[in-house]
Coordinates of N, CA and C in Angstrom, one line a residue:
X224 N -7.6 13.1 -37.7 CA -7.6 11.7 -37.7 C -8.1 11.2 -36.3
X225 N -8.8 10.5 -36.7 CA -9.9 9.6 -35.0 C -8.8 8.6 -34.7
X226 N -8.9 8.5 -33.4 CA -7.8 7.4 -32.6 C -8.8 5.7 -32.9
X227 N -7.9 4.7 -33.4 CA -8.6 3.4 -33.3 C -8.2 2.6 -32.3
X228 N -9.1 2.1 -31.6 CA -8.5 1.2 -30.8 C -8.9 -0.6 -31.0
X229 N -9.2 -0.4 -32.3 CA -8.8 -2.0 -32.1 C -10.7 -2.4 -31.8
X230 N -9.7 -4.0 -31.0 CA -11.3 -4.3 -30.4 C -11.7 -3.7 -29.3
X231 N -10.7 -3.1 -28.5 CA -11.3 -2.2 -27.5 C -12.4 -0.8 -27.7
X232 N -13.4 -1.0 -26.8 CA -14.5 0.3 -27.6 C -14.5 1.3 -27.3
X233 N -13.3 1.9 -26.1 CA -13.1 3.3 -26.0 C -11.8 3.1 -25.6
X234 N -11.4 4.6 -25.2 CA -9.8 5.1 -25.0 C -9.3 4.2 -23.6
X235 N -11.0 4.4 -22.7 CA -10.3 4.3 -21.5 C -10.3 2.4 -21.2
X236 N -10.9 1.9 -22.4 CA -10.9 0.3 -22.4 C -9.3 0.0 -23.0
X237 N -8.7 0.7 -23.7 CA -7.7 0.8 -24.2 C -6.7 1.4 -23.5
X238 N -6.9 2.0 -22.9 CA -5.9 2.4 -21.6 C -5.7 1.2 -20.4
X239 N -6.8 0.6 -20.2 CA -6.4 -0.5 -19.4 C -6.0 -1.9 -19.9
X240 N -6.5 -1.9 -21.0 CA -6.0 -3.5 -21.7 C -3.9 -2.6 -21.8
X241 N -3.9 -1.8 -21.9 CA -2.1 -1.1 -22.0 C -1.5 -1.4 -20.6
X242 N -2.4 -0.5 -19.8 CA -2.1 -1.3 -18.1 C -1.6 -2.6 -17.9
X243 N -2.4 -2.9 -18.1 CA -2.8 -4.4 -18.1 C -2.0 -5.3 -18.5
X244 N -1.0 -5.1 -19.7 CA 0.0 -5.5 -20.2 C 1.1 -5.1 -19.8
X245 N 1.3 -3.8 -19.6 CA 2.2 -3.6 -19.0 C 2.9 -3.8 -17.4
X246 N 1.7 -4.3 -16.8 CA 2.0 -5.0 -15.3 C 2.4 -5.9 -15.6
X247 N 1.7 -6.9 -16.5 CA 2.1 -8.4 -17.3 C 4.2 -8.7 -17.2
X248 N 4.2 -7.6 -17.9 CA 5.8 -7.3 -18.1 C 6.2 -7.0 -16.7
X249 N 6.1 -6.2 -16.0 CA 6.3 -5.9 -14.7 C 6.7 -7.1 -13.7
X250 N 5.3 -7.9 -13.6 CA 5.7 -9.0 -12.7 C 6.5 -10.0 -13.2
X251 N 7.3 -9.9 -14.5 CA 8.3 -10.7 -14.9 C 9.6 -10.2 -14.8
X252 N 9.8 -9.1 -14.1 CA 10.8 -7.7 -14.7 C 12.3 -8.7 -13.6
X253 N 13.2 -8.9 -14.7 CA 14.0 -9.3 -13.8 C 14.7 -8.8 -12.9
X254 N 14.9 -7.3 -12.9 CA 15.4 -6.8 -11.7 C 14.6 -6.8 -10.5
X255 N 13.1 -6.6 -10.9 CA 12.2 -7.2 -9.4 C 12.8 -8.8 -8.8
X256 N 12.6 -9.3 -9.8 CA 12.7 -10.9 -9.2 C 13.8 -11.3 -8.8
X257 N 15.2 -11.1 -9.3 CA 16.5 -11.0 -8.8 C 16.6 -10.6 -7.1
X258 N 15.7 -9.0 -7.3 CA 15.8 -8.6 -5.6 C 15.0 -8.9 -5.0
X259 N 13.8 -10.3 -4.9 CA 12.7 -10.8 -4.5 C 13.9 -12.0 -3.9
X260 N 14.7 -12.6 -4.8 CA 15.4 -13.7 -4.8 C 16.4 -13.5 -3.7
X261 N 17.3 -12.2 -4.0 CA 18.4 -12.1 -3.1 C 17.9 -11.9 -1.6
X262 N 16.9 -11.0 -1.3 CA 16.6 -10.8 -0.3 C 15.3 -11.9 0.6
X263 N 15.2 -12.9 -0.5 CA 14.3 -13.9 0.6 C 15.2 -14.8 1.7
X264 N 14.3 -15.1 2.8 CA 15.2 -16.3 3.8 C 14.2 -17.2 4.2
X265 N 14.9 -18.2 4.1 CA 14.0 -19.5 4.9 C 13.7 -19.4 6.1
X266 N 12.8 -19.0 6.5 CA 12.8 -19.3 8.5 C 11.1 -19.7 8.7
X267 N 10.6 -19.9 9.8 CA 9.9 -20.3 10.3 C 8.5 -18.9 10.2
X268 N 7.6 -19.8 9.3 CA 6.7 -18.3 9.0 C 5.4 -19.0 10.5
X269 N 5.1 -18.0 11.3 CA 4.1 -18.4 12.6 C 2.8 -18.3 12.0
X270 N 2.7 -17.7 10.6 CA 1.3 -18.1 10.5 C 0.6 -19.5 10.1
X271 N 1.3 -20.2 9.6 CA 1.6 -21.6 8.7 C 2.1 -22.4 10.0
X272 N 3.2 -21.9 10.7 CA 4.3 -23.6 11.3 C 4.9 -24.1 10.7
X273 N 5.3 -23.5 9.4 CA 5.8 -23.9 8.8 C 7.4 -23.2 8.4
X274 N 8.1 -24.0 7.8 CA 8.9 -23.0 7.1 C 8.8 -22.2 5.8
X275 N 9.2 -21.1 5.3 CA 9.0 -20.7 4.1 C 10.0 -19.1 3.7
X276 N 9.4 -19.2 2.4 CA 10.7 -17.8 1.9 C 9.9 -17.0 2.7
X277 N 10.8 -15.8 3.3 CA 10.5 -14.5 4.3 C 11.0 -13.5 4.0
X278 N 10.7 -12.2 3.7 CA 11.6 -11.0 3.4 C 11.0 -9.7 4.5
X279 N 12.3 -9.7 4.2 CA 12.3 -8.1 5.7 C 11.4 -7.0 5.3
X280 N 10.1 -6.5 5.4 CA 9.7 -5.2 5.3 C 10.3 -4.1 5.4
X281 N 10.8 -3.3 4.2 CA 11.7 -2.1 4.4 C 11.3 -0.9 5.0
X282 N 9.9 -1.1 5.6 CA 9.1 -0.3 6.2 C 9.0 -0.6 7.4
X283 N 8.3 -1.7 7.9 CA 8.1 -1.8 9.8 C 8.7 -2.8 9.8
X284 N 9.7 -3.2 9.0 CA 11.0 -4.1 9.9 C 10.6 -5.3 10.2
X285 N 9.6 -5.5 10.1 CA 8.7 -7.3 9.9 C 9.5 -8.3 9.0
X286 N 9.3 -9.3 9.3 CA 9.5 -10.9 8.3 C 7.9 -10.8 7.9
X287 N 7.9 -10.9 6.6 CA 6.6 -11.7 5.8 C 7.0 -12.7 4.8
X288 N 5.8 -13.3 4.8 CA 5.8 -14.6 4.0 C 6.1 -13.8 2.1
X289 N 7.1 -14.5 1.6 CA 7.0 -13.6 0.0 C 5.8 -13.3 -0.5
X290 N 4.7 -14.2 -0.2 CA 3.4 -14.0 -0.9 C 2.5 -12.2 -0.1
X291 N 3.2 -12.1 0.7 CA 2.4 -11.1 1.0 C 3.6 -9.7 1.0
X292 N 4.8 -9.9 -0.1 CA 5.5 -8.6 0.0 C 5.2 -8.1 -1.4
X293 N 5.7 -6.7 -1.5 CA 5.0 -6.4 -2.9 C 6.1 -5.0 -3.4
X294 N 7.1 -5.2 -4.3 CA 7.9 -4.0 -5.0 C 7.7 -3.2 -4.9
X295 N 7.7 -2.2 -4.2 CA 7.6 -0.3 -4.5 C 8.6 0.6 -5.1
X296 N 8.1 1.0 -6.2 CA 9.3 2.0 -7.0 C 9.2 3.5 -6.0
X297 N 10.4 3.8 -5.8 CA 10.7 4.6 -4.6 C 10.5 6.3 -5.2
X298 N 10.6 6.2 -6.8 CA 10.0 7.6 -7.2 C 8.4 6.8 -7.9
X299 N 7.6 7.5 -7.5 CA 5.9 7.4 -8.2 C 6.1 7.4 -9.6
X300 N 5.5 6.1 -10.4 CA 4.8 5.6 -11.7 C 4.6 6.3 -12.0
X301 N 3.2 6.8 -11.7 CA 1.9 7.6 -11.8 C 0.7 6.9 -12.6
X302 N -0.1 7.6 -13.1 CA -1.0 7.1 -13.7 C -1.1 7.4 -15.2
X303 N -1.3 6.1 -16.2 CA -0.9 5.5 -17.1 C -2.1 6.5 -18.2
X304 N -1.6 7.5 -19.5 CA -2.2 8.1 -20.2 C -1.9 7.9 -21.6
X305 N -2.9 7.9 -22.6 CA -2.1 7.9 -23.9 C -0.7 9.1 -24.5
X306 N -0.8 10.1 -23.4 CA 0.1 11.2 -24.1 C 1.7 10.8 -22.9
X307 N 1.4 10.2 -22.0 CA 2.4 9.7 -21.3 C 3.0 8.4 -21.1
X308 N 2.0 7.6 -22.2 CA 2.7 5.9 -22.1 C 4.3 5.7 -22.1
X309 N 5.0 6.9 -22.9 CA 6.8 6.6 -22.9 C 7.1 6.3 -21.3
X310 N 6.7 7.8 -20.7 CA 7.4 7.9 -19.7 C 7.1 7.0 -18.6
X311 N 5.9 7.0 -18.8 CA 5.2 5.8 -17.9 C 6.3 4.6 -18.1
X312 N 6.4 3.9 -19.1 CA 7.1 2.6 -19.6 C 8.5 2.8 -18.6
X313 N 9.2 3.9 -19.0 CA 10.2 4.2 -18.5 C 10.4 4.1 -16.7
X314 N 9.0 4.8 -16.2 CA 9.0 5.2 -14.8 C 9.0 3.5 -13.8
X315 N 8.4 2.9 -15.0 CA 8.0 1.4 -14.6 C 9.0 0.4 -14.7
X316 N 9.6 0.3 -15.7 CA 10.3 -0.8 -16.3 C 11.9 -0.5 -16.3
X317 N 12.3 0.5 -16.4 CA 14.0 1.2 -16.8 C 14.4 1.4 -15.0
X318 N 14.4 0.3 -14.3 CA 14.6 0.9 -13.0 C 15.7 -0.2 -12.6
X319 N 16.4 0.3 -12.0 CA 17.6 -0.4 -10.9 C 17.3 -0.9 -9.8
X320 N 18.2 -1.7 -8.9 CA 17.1 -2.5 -7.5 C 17.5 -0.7 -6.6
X321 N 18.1 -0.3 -6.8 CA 18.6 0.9 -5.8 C 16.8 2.0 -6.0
X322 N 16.2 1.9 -7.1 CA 15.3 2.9 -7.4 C 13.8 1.6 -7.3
X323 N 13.5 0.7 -5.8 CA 12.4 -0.4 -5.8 C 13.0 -0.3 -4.2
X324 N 11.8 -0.5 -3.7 CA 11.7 -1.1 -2.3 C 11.1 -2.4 -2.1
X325 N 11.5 -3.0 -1.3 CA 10.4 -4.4 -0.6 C 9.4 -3.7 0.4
X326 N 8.1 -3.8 0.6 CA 7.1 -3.7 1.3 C 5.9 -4.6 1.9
X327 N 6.0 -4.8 2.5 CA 4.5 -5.6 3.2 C 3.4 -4.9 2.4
X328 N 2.0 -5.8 1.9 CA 1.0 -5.4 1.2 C 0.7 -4.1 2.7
X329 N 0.6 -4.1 3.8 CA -0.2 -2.7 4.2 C 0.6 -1.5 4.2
X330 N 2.7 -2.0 4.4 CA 2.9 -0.8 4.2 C 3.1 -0.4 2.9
X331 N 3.3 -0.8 1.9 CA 2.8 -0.7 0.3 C 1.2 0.2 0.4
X332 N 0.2 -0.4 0.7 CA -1.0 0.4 1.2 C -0.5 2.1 1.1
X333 N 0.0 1.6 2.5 CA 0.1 3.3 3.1 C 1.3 4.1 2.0
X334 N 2.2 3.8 1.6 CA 3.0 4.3 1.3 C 1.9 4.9 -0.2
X335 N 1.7 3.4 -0.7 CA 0.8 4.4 -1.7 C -0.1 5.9 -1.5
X336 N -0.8 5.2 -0.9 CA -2.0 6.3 0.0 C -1.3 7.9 0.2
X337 N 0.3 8.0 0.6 CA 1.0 8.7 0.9 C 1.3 9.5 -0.4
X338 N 1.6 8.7 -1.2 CA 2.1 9.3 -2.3 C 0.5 9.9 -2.9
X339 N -0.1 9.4 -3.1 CA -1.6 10.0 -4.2 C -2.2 11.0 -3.4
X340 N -2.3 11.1 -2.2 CA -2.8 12.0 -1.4 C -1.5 13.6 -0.9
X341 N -0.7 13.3 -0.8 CA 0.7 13.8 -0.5 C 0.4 14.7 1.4
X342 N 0.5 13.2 2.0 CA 0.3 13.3 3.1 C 1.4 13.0 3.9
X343 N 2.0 13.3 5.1 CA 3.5 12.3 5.3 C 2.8 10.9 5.5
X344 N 3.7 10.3 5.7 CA 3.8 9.3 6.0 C 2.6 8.2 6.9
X345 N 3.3 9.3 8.2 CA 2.6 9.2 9.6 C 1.2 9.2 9.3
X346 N 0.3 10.3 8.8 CA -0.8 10.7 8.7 C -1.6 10.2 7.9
X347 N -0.7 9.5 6.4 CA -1.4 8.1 5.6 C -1.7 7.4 6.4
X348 N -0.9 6.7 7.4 CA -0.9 5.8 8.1 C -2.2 5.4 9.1
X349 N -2.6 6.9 9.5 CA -3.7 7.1 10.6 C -4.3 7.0 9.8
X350 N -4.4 7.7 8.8 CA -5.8 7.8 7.8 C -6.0 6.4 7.1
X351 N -5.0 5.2 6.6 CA -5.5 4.2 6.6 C -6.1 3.5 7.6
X352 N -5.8 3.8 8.6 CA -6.5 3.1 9.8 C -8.2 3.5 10.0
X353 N -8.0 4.8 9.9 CA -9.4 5.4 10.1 C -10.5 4.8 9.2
X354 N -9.6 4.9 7.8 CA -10.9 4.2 6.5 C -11.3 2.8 7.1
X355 N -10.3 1.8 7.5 CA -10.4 0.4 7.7 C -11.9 0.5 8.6
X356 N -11.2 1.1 9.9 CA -12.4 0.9 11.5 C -14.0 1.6 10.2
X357 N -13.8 2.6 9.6 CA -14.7 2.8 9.2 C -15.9 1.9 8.4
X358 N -14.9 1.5 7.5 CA -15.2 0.3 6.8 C -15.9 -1.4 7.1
X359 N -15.0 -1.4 8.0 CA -15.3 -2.6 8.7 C -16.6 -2.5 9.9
X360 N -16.7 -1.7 10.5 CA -17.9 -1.7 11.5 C -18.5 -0.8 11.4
X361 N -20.4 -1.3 11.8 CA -21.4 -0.3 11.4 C -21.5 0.8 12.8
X362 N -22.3 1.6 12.6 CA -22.5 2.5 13.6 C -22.6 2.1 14.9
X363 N -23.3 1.5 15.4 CA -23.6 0.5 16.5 C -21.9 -0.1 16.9
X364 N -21.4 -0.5 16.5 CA -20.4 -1.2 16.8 C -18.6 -0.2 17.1
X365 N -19.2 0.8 16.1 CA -18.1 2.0 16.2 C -18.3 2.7 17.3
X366 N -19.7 3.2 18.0 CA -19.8 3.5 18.7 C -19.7 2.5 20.6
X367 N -19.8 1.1 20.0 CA -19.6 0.5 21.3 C -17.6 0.3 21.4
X368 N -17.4 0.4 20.6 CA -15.8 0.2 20.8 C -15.5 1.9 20.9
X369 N -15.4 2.8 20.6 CA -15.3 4.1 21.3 C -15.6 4.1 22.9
X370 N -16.8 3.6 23.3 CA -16.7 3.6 24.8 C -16.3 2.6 25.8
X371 N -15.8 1.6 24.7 CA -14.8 0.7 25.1 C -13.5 1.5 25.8
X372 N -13.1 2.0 24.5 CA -11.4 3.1 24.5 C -11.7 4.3 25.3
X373 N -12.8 4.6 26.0 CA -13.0 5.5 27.1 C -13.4 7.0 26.4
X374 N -13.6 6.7 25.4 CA -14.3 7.5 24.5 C -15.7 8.0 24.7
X375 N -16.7 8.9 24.6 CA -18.0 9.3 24.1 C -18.0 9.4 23.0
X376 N -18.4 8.7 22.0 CA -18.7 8.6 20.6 C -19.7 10.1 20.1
X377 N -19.0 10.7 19.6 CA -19.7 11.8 18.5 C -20.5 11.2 17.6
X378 N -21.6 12.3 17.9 CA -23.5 11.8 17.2 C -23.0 11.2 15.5
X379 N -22.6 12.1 14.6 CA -22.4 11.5 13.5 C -21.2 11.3 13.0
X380 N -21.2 9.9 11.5 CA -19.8 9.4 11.5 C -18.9 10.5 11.1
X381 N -19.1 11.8 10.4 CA -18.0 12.6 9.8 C -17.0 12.9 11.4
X382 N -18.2 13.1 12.8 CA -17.4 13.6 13.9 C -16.6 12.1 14.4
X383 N -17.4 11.2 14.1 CA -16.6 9.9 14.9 C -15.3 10.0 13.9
X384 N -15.2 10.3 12.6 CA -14.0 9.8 12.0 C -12.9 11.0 12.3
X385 N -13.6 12.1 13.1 CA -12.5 13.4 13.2 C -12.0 12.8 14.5
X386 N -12.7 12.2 15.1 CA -12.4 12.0 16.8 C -11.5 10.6 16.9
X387 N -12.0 9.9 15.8 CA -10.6 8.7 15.7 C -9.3 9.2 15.4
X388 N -9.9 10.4 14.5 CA -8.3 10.7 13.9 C -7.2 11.1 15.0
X389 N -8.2 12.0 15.8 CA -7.2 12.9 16.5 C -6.7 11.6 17.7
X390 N -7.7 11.1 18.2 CA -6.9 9.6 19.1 C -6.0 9.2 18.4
X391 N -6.3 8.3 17.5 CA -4.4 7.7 16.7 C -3.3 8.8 16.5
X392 N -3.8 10.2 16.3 CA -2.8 11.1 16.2 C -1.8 11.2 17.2
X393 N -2.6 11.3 18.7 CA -2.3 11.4 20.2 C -1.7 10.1 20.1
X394 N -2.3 9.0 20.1 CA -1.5 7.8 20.5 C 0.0 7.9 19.5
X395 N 0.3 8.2 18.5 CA 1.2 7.8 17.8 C 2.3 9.2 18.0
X396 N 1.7 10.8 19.1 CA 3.1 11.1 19.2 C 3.2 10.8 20.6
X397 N 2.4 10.0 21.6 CA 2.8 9.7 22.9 C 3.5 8.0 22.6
X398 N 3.4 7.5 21.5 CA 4.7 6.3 21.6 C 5.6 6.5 21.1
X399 N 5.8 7.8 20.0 CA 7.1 8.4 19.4 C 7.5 9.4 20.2
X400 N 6.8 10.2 21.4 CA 7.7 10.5 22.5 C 8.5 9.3 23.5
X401 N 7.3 8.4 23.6 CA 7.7 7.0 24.7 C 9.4 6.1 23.9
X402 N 9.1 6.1 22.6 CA 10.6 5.5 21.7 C 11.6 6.6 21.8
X403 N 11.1 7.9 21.9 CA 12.3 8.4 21.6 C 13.0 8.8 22.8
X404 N 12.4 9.1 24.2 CA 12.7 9.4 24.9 C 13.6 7.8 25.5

């Protein structure tokens, strides 16, 4: 028996119209919204001047504006298959506020990053950082901010991206010795 999908013209167009619906459901999920609700506060957001709903980042301890916090299920989803849609449904939707986190869209970012890559935490972290500088500035410009930070910039980017790494490495156990001590 051949699989039909409808008006969809393959499995994997049909895998995402399923996605697709099922985030649908997701961002309606009342246990999200409940703990979107309970945990918002009125205060003063500085990017605006204004006042507005704020929720605490369960990650870097930040106030953000609600528009920029985003649910994290604290065990991984994963990725959505025809022979896994149950569990998927289940991994997504059958959850309690105790099994969701509040996150800022970057630390959401990294936590993600963390989970798909199975990196700690710390080292998603750096490694988001590294893709961004990467991303954002061309050779010329990566190399004038390296000798900015007192750096000699390495001839090509694979070495510039090893030599960023290991800097944010350094900086982040000489401020986690600086906090802890």
């Amino acid at each position: 028996m051949t699989a039909s999908f409808g008006y969809c013209k393959s499995e994997k167009a049909y895998i995402a119209w399923l996605r697709s619906a099922t985030r649908r459901v997701w961002s309606k999920h009342p246990v999200k919204l409940e703990m979107l609700k309970k945990n918002r506060k009125r205060l003063h957001n500085p990017k605006t001047g204004r006042m507005a709903f704020m929720i605490l980042c369960e990650s870097c301890d930040k106030w953000h504006p609600l528009s920029d916090i985003e649910v994290n299920h604290r065990d991984t989803v994963g990725t959505l298959t025809l022979a896994n849609f149950g569990e998927y449904c289940e991994r997504l939707l059958l959850v309690e506020e105790k099994d969701l986190q509040l996150l800022c869209k970057p630390c959401h970012e990294v936590v993600t990053y963390q989970e798909r890559s199975g990196m700690t935490l710390e080292e998603a972290a750096i490694e988001k950082k590294v893709i961004a500088f990467f991303n954002k500035y061309p050779a010329s410009e990566q190399k004038r901010r390296f000798i900015l930070g007192g750096m000699e910039p390495a001839k090509t980017v694979a070495q510039r991206r090893i030599q960023l790494r290991e800097y944010l490495r350094e900086k982040h156990r000489a401020n986690t010795a600086r906090d802890g001590a």
